[in-house]
CSV table of C-alpha atoms in Angstrom, one decimal:
chain,number,residue,atom,x,y,z
A,1,MET,CA,27.6,-17.6,34.2
A,2,SER,CA,28.9,-15.5,31.5
A,3,GLU,CA,27.0,-11.8,31.1
A,4,VAL,CA,26.2,-13.3,27.5
A,5,GLN,CA,24.8,-16.3,28.6
A,6,LYS,CA,22.5,-14.5,31.5
A,7,LEU,CA,21.3,-12.2,28.8
A,8,VAL,CA,20.6,-15.2,26.2
A,9,ASP,CA,18.9,-16.8,28.9
A,10,GLN,CA,16.5,-13.8,29.2
A,11,ALA,CA,16.1,-13.7,26.0
A,12,ASP,CA,15.0,-17.2,25.4
A,13,GLN,CA,12.4,-16.4,28.6
A,14,CYS,CA,11.0,-13.6,26.9
A,15,ALA,CA,10.9,-15.3,23.2
A,16,ASP,CA,9.4,-18.4,25.4
A,17,GLU,CA,6.9,-15.8,26.6
A,18,GLY,CA,6.0,-14.2,23.4
A,19,ASP,CA,7.7,-10.7,24.1
A,20,PHE,CA,9.9,-10.7,20.9
A,21,GLU,CA,10.7,-7.5,21.0
A,22,ALA,CA,12.4,-7.8,24.8
A,23,ALA,CA,14.0,-10.5,23.3
A,24,LEU,CA,15.6,-9.0,20.8
A,25,ASP,CA,16.7,-6.7,23.0
A,26,LEU,CA,18.2,-8.7,25.1
A,27,PHE,CA,20.0,-10.6,22.0
A,28,GLU,CA,21.2,-7.5,20.5
A,29,GLN,CA,22.8,-6.4,23.7
A,30,ALA,CA,24.9,-10.3,24.1
A,31,LEU,CA,25.9,-9.4,20.6
A,32,GLU,CA,27.4,-6.3,21.5
A,33,LEU,CA,29.7,-8.1,23.8
A,34,VAL,CA,31.3,-10.3,21.4
A,35,PRO,CA,33.9,-8.7,19.9
A,36,GLU,CA,34.3,-9.2,16.1
A,37,PRO,CA,35.1,-10.2,13.9
A,38,TRP,CA,32.2,-12.8,14.7
A,39,GLY,CA,33.4,-15.1,12.6
A,40,ALA,CA,35.9,-15.8,15.3
A,41,HIS,CA,33.4,-16.3,17.8
A,42,GLU,CA,31.2,-19.5,17.3
A,43,GLN,CA,28.5,-18.0,20.2
A,44,ALA,CA,28.2,-14.9,17.6
A,45,LEU,CA,26.2,-17.6,14.8
A,46,GLY,CA,23.8,-18.1,17.5
A,47,LEU,CA,23.0,-15.1,18.4
A,48,LEU,CA,22.9,-13.3,14.4
A,49,LEU,CA,20.0,-16.4,14.2
A,50,SER,CA,18.2,-15.8,17.4
A,51,ILE,CA,18.3,-11.6,16.2
A,52,ALA,CA,17.2,-12.7,13.0
A,53,ASP,CA,14.2,-15.1,14.2
A,54,MET,CA,12.9,-12.6,16.7
A,55,GLN,CA,13.1,-9.9,13.7
A,56,PHE,CA,11.5,-11.8,11.4
A,57,LEU,CA,9.0,-12.9,13.9
A,58,LEU,CA,8.4,-9.3,14.3
A,59,ASP,CA,7.7,-8.7,10.6
A,60,ASP,CA,10.9,-6.5,10.5
A,61,TYR,CA,11.6,-9.0,7.1
A,62,GLU,CA,14.6,-6.2,6.0
A,63,SER,CA,16.4,-6.4,9.1
A,64,ALA,CA,15.8,-10.6,9.3
A,65,ARG,CA,17.5,-10.2,5.6
A,66,ALA,CA,20.2,-8.3,6.4
A,67,SER,CA,20.8,-10.4,9.9
A,68,PHE,CA,20.8,-13.4,8.2
A,69,LEU,CA,22.9,-12.5,5.5
A,70,ALA,CA,25.3,-11.2,8.3
A,71,ALA,CA,25.4,-14.8,9.5
A,72,VAL,CA,25.9,-16.5,6.1
A,73,ASN,CA,29.0,-13.8,5.3
A,74,SER,CA,30.5,-14.4,9.0
A,75,PHE,CA,29.7,-18.5,8.9
A,76,GLU,CA,30.3,-20.9,6.0
A,77,GLU,CA,28.5,-23.5,8.6
A,78,ALA,CA,25.4,-21.3,8.2
A,79,ARG,CA,24.6,-22.0,4.6
A,80,ASP,CA,23.4,-25.4,6.1
A,81,GLU,CA,21.4,-24.0,8.9
A,82,LEU,CA,17.7,-25.3,8.4
A,83,LEU,CA,16.4,-22.1,10.1
A,84,VAL,CA,18.5,-20.0,8.1
A,85,GLN,CA,17.3,-21.4,5.0
A,86,LEU,CA,13.9,-21.3,5.8
A,87,ARG,CA,13.9,-18.1,7.4
A,88,LEU,CA,16.1,-16.2,5.0
A,89,GLY,CA,13.9,-17.7,1.8
A,90,GLN,CA,10.7,-16.4,3.5
A,91,ALA,CA,11.8,-12.7,4.4
A,92,LEU,CA,12.9,-12.7,0.8
A,93,LEU,CA,9.6,-13.9,-0.3
A,94,GLU,CA,8.1,-11.2,2.0
A,95,LEU,CA,10.1,-8.7,0.7
A,96,GLY,CA,9.2,-9.6,-2.9
A,97,ASP,CA,12.2,-11.2,-4.1
A,98,GLU,CA,10.8,-14.9,-5.2
A,99,ALA,CA,13.8,-15.1,-7.7
A,100,GLY,CA,16.5,-14.6,-4.1
A,101,ALA,CA,13.9,-16.6,-1.8
A,102,ALA,CA,13.4,-19.8,-4.2
A,103,PRO,CA,16.9,-21.5,-3.3
A,104,TRP,CA,16.8,-21.0,0.1
A,105,LEU,CA,13.0,-22.3,0.5
A,106,GLN,CA,13.8,-25.0,-2.0
A,107,ALA,CA,16.9,-26.1,0.6
A,108,ALA,CA,14.9,-25.8,3.4
A,109,TYR,CA,12.6,-28.0,1.6
A,110,LYS,CA,15.3,-30.5,0.4
A,111,ALA,CA,16.8,-30.3,4.1
A,112,GLY,CA,13.4,-30.9,6.5
A,113,GLY,CA,10.9,-31.4,3.8
A,114,ALA,CA,7.1,-30.2,4.5
A,115,LYS,CA,7.7,-31.0,7.7
A,116,ALA,CA,10.0,-27.8,7.9
A,117,PHE,CA,7.1,-25.9,6.7
A,118,GLU,CA,4.3,-27.0,9.2
A,119,CYS,CA,4.1,-24.8,11.8
A,120,GLU,CA,4.7,-21.7,9.2
A,121,ASP,CA,2.5,-20.4,7.1
A,122,SER,CA,1.0,-22.8,4.3
A,123,LYS,CA,2.1,-20.0,1.3
A,124,TYR,CA,6.1,-20.8,1.8
A,125,LEU,CA,5.3,-24.8,1.5
A,126,ALA,CA,2.9,-23.4,-1.4
A,127,PHE,CA,5.6,-21.4,-3.1
A,128,VAL,CA,8.1,-24.2,-3.2
A,129,LYS,CA,5.9,-26.5,-3.9
A,130,ALA,CA,5.1,-24.5,-7.4
A,131,LEU,CA,8.4,-24.0,-8.2
A,132,PRO,CA,10.2,-26.2,-10.7
A,133,GLY,CA,10.9,-30.4,-9.5
A,134,GLY,CA,9.1,-28.3,-6.2
């Protein structure tokens, strides 16, 4: 098992236990082992998304926004990931950028419907439904 996979397994366990700070640290350590450019390494996408998700769960919306955008900028397919659409939209909304949040949250709603929002704060689904065409 690679060192990256060992760190990911440990991080996943920490996240499952609700220790998002420890998980974030381990995901970041794993990403440091992946050579740049990240776009050349598929494993980097999963790490970036895991890092961004932990940042979001820790209410570090600015860092989550930056990490999700790094994923989107490095991997074309990241734009179509429901997690990216949902969390990037949520982070932008938390940062007060409603215009930036709208297309991401609308894409998440289009991809996953209300089910994509069922474990999230109800304000996100209410925001999408209040948009034109929502």
